[in-house]
Short mmCIF file of C-alpha atoms and ligand atoms in Angstrom, two decimals:
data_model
loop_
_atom_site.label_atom_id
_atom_site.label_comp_id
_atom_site.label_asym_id
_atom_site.label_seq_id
_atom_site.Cartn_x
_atom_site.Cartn_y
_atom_site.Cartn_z
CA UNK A 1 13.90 -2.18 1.12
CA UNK A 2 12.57 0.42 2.92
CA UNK A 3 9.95 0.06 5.82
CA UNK A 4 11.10 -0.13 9.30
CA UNK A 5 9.33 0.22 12.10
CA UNK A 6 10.58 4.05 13.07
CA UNK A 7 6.70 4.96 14.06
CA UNK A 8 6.92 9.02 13.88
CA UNK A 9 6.00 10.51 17.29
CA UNK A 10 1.86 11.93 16.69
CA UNK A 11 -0.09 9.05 16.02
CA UNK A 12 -4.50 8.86 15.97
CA UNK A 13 -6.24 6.67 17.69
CA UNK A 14 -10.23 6.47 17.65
CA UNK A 15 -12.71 4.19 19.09
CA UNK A 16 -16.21 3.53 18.29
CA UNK A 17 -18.46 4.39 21.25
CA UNK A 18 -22.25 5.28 21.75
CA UNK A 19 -22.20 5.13 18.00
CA UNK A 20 -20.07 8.04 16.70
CA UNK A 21 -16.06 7.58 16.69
CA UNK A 22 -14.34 9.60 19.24
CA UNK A 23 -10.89 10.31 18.56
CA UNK A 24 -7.80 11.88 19.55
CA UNK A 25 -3.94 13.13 18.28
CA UNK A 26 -1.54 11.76 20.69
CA UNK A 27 2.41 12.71 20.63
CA UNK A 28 4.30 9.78 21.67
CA UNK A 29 7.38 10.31 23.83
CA UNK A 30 10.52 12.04 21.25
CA UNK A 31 13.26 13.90 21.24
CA UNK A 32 14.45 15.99 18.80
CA UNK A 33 14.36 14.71 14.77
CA UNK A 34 18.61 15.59 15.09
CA UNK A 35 18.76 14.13 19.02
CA UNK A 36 17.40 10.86 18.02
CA UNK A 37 20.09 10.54 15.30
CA UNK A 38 22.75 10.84 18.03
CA UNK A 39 20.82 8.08 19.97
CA UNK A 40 22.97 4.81 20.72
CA UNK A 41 21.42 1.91 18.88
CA UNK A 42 19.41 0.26 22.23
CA UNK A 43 18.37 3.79 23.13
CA UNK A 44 16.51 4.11 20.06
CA UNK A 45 14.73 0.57 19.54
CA UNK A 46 13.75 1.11 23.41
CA UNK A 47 12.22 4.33 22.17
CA UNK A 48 10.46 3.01 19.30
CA UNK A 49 9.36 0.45 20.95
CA UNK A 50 7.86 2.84 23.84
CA UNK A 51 6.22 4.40 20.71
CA UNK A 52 4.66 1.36 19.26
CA UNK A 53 2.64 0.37 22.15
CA UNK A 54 -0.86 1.66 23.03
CA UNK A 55 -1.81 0.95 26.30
CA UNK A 56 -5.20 0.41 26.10
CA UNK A 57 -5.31 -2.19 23.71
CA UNK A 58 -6.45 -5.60 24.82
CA UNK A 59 -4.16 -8.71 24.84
CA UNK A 60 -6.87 -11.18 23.21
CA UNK A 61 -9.11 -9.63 20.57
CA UNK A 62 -10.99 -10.68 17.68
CA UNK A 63 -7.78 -8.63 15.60
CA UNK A 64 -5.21 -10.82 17.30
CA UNK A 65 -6.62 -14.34 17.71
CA UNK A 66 -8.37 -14.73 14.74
CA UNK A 67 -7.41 -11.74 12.37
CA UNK A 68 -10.54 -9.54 12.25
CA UNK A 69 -9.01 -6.23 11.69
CA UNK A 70 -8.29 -4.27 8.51
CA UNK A 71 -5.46 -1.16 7.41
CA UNK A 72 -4.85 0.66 4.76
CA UNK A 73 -1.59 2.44 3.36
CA UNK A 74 -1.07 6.08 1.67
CA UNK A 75 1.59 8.27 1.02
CA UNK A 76 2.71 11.61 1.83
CA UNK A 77 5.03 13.22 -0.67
CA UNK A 78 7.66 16.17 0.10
CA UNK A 79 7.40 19.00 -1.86
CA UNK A 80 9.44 21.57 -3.66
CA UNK A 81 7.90 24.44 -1.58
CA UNK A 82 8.33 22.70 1.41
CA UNK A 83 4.83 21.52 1.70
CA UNK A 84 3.53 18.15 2.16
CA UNK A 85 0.85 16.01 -0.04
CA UNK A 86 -0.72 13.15 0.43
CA UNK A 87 -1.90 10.93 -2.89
CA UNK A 88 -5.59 10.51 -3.24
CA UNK A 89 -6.25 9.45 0.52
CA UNK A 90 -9.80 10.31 -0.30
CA UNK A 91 -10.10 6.74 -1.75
CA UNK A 92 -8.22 5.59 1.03
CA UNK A 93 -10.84 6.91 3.55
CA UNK A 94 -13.72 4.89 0.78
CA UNK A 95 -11.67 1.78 0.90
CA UNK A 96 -11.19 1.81 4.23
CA UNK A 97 -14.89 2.37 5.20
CA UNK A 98 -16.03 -0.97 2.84
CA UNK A 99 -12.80 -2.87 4.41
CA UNK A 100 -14.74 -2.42 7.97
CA UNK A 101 -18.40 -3.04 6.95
CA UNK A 102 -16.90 -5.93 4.93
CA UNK A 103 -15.78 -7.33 8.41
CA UNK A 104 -19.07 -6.38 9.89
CA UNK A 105 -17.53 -3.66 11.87
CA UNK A 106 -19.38 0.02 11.70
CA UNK A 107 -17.33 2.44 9.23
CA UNK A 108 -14.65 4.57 9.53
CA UNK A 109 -16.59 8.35 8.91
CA UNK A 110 -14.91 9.19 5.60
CA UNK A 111 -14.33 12.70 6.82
CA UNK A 112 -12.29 11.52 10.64
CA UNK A 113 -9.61 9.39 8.09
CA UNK A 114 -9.12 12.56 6.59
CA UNK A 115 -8.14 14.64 9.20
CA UNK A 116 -6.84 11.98 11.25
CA UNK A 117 -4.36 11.37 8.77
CA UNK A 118 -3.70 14.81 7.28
CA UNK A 119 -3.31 15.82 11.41
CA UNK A 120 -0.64 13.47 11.83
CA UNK A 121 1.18 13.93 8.71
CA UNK A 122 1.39 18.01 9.50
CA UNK A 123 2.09 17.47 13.41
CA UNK A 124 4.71 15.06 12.61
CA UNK A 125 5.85 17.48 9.72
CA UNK A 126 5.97 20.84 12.36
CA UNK A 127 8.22 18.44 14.89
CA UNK A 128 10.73 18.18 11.93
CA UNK A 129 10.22 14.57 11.06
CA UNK A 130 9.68 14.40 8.00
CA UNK A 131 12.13 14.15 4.90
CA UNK A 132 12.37 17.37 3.33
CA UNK A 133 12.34 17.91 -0.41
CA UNK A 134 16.11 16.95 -1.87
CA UNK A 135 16.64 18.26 -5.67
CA UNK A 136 19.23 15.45 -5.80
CA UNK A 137 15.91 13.26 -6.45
CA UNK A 138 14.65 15.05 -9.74
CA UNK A 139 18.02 13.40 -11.43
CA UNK A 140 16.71 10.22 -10.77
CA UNK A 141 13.15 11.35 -11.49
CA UNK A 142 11.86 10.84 -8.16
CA UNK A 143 13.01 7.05 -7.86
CA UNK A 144 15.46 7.88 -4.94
CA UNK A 145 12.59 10.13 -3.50
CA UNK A 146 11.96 9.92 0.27
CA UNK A 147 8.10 9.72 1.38
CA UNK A 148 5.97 9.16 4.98
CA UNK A 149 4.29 6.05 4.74
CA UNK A 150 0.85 6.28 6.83
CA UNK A 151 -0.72 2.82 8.27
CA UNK A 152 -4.57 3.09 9.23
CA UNK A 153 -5.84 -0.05 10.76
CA UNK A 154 -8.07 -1.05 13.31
CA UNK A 155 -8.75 -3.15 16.56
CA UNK A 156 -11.29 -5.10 18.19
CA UNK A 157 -12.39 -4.95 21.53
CA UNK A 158 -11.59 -8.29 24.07
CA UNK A 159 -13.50 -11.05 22.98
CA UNK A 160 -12.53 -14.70 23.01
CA UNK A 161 -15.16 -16.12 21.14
CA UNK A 162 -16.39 -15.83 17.49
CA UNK A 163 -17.79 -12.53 16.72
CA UNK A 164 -18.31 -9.17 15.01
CA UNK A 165 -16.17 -6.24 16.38
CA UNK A 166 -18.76 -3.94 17.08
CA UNK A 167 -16.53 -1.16 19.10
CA UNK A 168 -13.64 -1.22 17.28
CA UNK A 169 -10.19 1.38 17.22
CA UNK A 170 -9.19 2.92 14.56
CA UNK A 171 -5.65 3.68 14.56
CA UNK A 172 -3.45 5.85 12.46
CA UNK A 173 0.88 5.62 12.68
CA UNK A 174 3.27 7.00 10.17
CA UNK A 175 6.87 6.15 9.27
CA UNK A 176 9.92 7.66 6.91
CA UNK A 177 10.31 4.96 3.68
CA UNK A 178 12.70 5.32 0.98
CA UNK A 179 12.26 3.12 -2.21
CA UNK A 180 10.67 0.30 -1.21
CA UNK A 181 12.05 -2.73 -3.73
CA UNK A 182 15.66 -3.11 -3.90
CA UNK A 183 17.92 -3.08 -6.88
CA UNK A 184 18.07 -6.43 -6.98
CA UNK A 185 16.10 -9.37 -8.96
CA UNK A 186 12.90 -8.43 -10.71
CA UNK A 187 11.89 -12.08 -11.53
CA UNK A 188 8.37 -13.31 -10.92
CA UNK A 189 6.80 -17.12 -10.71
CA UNK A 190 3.80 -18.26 -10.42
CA UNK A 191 2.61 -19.76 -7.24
CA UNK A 192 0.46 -22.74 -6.41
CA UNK A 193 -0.75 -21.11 -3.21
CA UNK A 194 -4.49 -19.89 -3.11
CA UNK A 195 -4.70 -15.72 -2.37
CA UNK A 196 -8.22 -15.42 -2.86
CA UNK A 197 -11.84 -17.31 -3.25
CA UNK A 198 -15.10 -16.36 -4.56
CA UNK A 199 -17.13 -15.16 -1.94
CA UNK A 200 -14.19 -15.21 0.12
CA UNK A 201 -12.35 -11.66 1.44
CA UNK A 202 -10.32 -11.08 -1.39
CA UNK A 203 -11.77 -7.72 -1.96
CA UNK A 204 -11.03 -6.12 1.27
CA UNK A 205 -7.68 -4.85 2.67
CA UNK A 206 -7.86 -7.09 5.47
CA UNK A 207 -5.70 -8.58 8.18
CA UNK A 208 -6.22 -12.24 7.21
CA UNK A 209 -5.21 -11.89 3.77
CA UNK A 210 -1.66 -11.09 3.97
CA UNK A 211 -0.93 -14.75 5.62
CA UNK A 212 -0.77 -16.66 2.50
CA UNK A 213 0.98 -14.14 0.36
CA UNK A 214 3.67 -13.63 2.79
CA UNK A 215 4.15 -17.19 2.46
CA UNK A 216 3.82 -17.13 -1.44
CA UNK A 217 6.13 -13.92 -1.63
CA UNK A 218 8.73 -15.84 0.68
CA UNK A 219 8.93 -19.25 -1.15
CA UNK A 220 9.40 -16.98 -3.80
CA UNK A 221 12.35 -15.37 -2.31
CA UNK A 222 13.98 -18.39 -1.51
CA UNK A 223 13.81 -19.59 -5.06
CA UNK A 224 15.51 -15.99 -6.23
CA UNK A 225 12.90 -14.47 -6.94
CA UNK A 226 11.49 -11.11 -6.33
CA UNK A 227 7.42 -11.69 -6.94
CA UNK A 228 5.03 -14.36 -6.43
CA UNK A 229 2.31 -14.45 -8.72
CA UNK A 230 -1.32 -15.44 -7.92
CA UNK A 231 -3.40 -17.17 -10.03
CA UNK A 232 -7.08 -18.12 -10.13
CA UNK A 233 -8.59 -20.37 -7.59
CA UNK A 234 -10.52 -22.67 -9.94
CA UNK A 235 -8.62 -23.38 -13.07
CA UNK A 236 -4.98 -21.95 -11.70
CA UNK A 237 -5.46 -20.20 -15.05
CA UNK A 238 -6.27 -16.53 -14.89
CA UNK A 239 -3.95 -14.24 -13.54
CA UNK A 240 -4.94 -12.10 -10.26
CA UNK A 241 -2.13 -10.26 -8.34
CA UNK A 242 1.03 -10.14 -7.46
CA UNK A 243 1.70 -10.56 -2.86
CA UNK A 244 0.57 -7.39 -2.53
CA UNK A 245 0.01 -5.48 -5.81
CA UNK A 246 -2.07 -5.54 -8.67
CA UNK A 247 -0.65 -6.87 -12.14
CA UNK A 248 -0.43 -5.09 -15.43
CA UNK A 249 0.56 -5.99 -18.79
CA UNK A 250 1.25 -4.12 -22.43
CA UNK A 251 0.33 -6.95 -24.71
CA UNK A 252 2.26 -6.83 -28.65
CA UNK A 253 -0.79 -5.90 -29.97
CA UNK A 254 -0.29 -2.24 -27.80
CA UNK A 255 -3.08 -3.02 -25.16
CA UNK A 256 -2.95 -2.52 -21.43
CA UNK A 257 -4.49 -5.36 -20.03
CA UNK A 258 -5.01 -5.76 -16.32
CA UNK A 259 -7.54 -8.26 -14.39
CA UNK A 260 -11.05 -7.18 -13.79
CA UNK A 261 -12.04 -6.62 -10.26
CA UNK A 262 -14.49 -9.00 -8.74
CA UNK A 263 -14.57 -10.34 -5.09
CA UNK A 264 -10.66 -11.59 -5.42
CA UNK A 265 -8.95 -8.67 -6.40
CA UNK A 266 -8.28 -5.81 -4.30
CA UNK A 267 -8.82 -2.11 -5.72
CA UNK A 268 -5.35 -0.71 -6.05
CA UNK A 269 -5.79 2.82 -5.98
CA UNK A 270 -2.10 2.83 -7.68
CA UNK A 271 -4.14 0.42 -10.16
CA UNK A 272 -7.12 2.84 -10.84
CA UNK A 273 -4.35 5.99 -11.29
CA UNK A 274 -2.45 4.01 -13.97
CA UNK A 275 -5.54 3.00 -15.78
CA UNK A 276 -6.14 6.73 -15.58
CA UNK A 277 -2.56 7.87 -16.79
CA UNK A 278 -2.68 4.99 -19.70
CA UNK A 279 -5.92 6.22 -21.36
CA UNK A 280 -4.42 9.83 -21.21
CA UNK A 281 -1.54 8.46 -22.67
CA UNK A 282 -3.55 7.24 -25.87
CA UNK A 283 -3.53 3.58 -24.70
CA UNK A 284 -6.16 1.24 -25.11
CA UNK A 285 -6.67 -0.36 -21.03
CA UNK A 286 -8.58 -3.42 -20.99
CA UNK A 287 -9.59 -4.99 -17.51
CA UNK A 288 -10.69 -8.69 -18.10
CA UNK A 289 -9.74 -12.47 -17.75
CA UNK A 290 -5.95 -12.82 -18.73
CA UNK A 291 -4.57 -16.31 -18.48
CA UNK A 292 -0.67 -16.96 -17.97
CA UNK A 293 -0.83 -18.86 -21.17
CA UNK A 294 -1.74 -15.27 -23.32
CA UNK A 295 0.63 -13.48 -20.86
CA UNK A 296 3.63 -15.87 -21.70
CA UNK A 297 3.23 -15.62 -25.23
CA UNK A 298 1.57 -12.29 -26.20
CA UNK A 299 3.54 -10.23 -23.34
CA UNK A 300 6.05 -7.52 -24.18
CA UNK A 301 5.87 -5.56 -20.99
CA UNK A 302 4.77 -6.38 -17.39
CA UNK A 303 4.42 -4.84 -14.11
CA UNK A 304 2.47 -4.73 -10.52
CA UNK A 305 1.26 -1.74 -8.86
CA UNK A 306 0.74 -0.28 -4.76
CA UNK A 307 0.99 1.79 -2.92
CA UNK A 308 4.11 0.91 -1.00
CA UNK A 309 5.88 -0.39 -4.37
CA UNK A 310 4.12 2.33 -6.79
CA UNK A 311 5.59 0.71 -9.95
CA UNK A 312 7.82 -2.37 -9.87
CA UNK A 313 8.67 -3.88 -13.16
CA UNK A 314 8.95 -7.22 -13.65
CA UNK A 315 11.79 -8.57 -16.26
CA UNK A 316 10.21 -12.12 -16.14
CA UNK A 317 7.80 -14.94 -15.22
CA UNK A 318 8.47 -18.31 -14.64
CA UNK A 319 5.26 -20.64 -14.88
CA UNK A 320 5.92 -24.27 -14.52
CA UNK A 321 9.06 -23.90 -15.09
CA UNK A 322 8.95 -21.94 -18.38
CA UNK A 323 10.04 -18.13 -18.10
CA UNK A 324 9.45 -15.39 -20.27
CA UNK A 325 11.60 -12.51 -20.51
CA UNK A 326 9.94 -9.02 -21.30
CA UNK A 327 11.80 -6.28 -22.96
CA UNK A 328 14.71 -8.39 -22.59
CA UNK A 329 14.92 -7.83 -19.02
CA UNK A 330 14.78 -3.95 -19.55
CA UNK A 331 12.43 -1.81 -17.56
CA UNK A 332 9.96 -1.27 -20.71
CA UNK A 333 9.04 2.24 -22.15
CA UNK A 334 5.38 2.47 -21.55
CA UNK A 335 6.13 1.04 -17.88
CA UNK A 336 9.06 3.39 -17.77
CA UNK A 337 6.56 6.48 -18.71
CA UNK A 338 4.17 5.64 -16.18
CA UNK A 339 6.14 5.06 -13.41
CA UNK A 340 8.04 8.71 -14.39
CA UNK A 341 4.36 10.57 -14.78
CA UNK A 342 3.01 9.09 -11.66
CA UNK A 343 5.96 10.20 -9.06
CA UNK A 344 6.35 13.57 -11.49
CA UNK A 345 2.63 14.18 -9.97
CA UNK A 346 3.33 12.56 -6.12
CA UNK A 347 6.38 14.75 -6.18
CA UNK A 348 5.19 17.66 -7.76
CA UNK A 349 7.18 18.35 -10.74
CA UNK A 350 4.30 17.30 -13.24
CA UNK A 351 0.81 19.02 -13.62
CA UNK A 352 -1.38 17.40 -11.28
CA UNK A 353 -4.83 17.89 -13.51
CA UNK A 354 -7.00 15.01 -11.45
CA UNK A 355 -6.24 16.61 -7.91
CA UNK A 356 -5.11 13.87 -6.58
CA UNK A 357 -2.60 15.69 -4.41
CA UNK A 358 -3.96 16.75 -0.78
CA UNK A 359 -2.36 19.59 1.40
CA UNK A 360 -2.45 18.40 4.79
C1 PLP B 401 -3.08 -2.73 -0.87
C2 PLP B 401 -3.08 -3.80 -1.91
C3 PLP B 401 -2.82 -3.54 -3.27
C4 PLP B 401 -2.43 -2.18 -3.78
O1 PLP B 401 -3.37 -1.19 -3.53
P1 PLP B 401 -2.96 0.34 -3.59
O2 PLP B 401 -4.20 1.06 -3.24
O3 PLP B 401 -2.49 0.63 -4.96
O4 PLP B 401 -1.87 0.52 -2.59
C5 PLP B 401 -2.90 -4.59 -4.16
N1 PLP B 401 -3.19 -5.85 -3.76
C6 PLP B 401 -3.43 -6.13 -2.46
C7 PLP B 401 -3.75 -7.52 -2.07
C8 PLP B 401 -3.38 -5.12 -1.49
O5 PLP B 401 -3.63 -5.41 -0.21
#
């Protein structure tokens, strides 16, 4: 797995005032990319720690009592010429904006995400932190590749009571990931827990929603395996997402199928690009109601999709204690393609004819 908590030394930080956002680039205390390699193990987590704090951020919030805060993640992608990309944060900077005036907080200008986190990824980039582009990874078509993970988010003023956060922070960090699953299982079950409501906050990329998938995901864990897999709140009948990523399938009958959006399914933006890549591709992508029933029996290959994960397969689902084995256990071909065309365009070594790559 590979997030840690290595924050890269130019962060963003914003906050809503007189209403317009005011904002900043601030370079956190570092030493050199090759000095801090040399550093003895407590040298460095004092370090990062110094680099994770933001003094001006209140102790009790609305963000850290009672979870009113949202984030986003994006990727920026090493490349060839020694330039870095990052993937469609233009939908980032949309999704983030409805995230906030979901939570009744006033939205991120579509235009400061951009060049907050384009600034940081190119500071960051100029200091030397940032992987450079390794040929190694072509032989393994990018699946060894190195990226910068970049973490928007925001944070309420001090309150105590119930309430709106009307002059939030916006806050942008980055930090080095490699591949983010491990070799390990790729097993999925269904869980009993509840993601996601009607009406609820499903929808948004919000603080609050990661409780009961972390929970999910780690009972999953526990039981060996890799994925927990959420399922409707009414019938427990209808597939919606995986902990943290949206869920695909290739049915026999040579259909994509993935659930529709509504108010309890987030918009993947990795989700949107496949659909994208699939139809190219000559598939037939259907986004509707698809029960675990129809998956178990009509499946032939499945997988979920983010950001952080990009493509994971999965080589089987267990639903009350039946499991069904796709491709018999094999990463599938279509899955296989996708996952191959998508980091071909993230890493630059396939034409990139949506422009979904930005310079920063
Ligand atoms: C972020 C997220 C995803 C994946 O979205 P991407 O834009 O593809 O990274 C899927 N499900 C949930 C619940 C998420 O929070």
């Amino acid at each position: 797995m590979g997030f840690s908590l290595s924050i890269l030394p130019w962060i963003y930080t914003a906050k809503y005032i007189n209403q317009s956002w005011k904002g900043n680039f601030e370079e956190k205390k570092h030493f050199s990319f090759e000095e801090e390699l040399q550093l003895s193990s407590q040298d460095k987590s004092e370090l990062l720690a110094k680099r994770n704090e933001l003094g001006q951020l209140p102790m009790v919030s609305y963000t850290s009592q009672y979870g009113m805060g949202c984030f986003e993640g994006l990727k920026a992608f090493p490349q060839k010429d020694g330039s870095l990309k990052i993937f469609r944060p233009d939908e980032n900077a949309k999704r983030m904006k409805s995230s906030m005036e979901g939570l009744h907080m006033p939205g991120i200008d579509e235009k400061v995400f951009l060049n907050a986190v384009k600034g940081i990824a190119k500071r960051n980039q100029e200091l030397g932190f940032t992987p450079e582009y390794a040929s190694v990874w072509e032989k393994d078509n990018f699946l060894s590749g190195h990226s910068i993970y970049i973490r928007p988010f925001t944070y309420s003023e001090a309150a105590i009571g119930l309430g709106y956060s009307e002059a939030p922070w916006f806050i942008v960090i980055s930090t080095p990931v490699s591949s983010y699953f491990g070799t390990g299982s790729s097993k999925a079950i269904t869980t009993d827990r509840i993601r996601a409501t009607k009406r609820g906050t499903g929808w948004i990329k919000c603080d609050a929603n990661y409780v009961i998938p972390t929970l999910a995901k780690k009972e999953a864990e526990q039981q060996g395996y890799m994925e927990a897999i959420f399922l409707d709140s009414m019938e427990s009948k209808y597939i919606e997402e995986g902990s943290s990523s949206n869920f695909f399938i290739l049915l026999n009958d040579g259909t994509l199928v993935t659930p529709s959006l509504g108010d309890t399914i987030l918009p993947g933006i990795t989700r949107k690009s496949i659909m994208t890549l699939a139809v190219d591709m000559g598939l037939t992508v259907v986004e509707r109601q698809i029960s675990i029933e129809e998956a178990l029996d009509a499946g032939k290959e499945c997988f979920v999709t983010g950001t952080a994960a990009g493509i994971s397969f999965l080589e089987s689902m267990t639903h009350k204690g039946k499991t069904k084995v796709f491709n018999a256990g094999k990463m599938g071909e279509l899955t296989k393609e996708l996952l191959l065309t998508l980091k071909g365009i993230q890493y630059g070594s396939k034409e990139d004819k949506y422009n979904w790559m930005v310079s920063v």
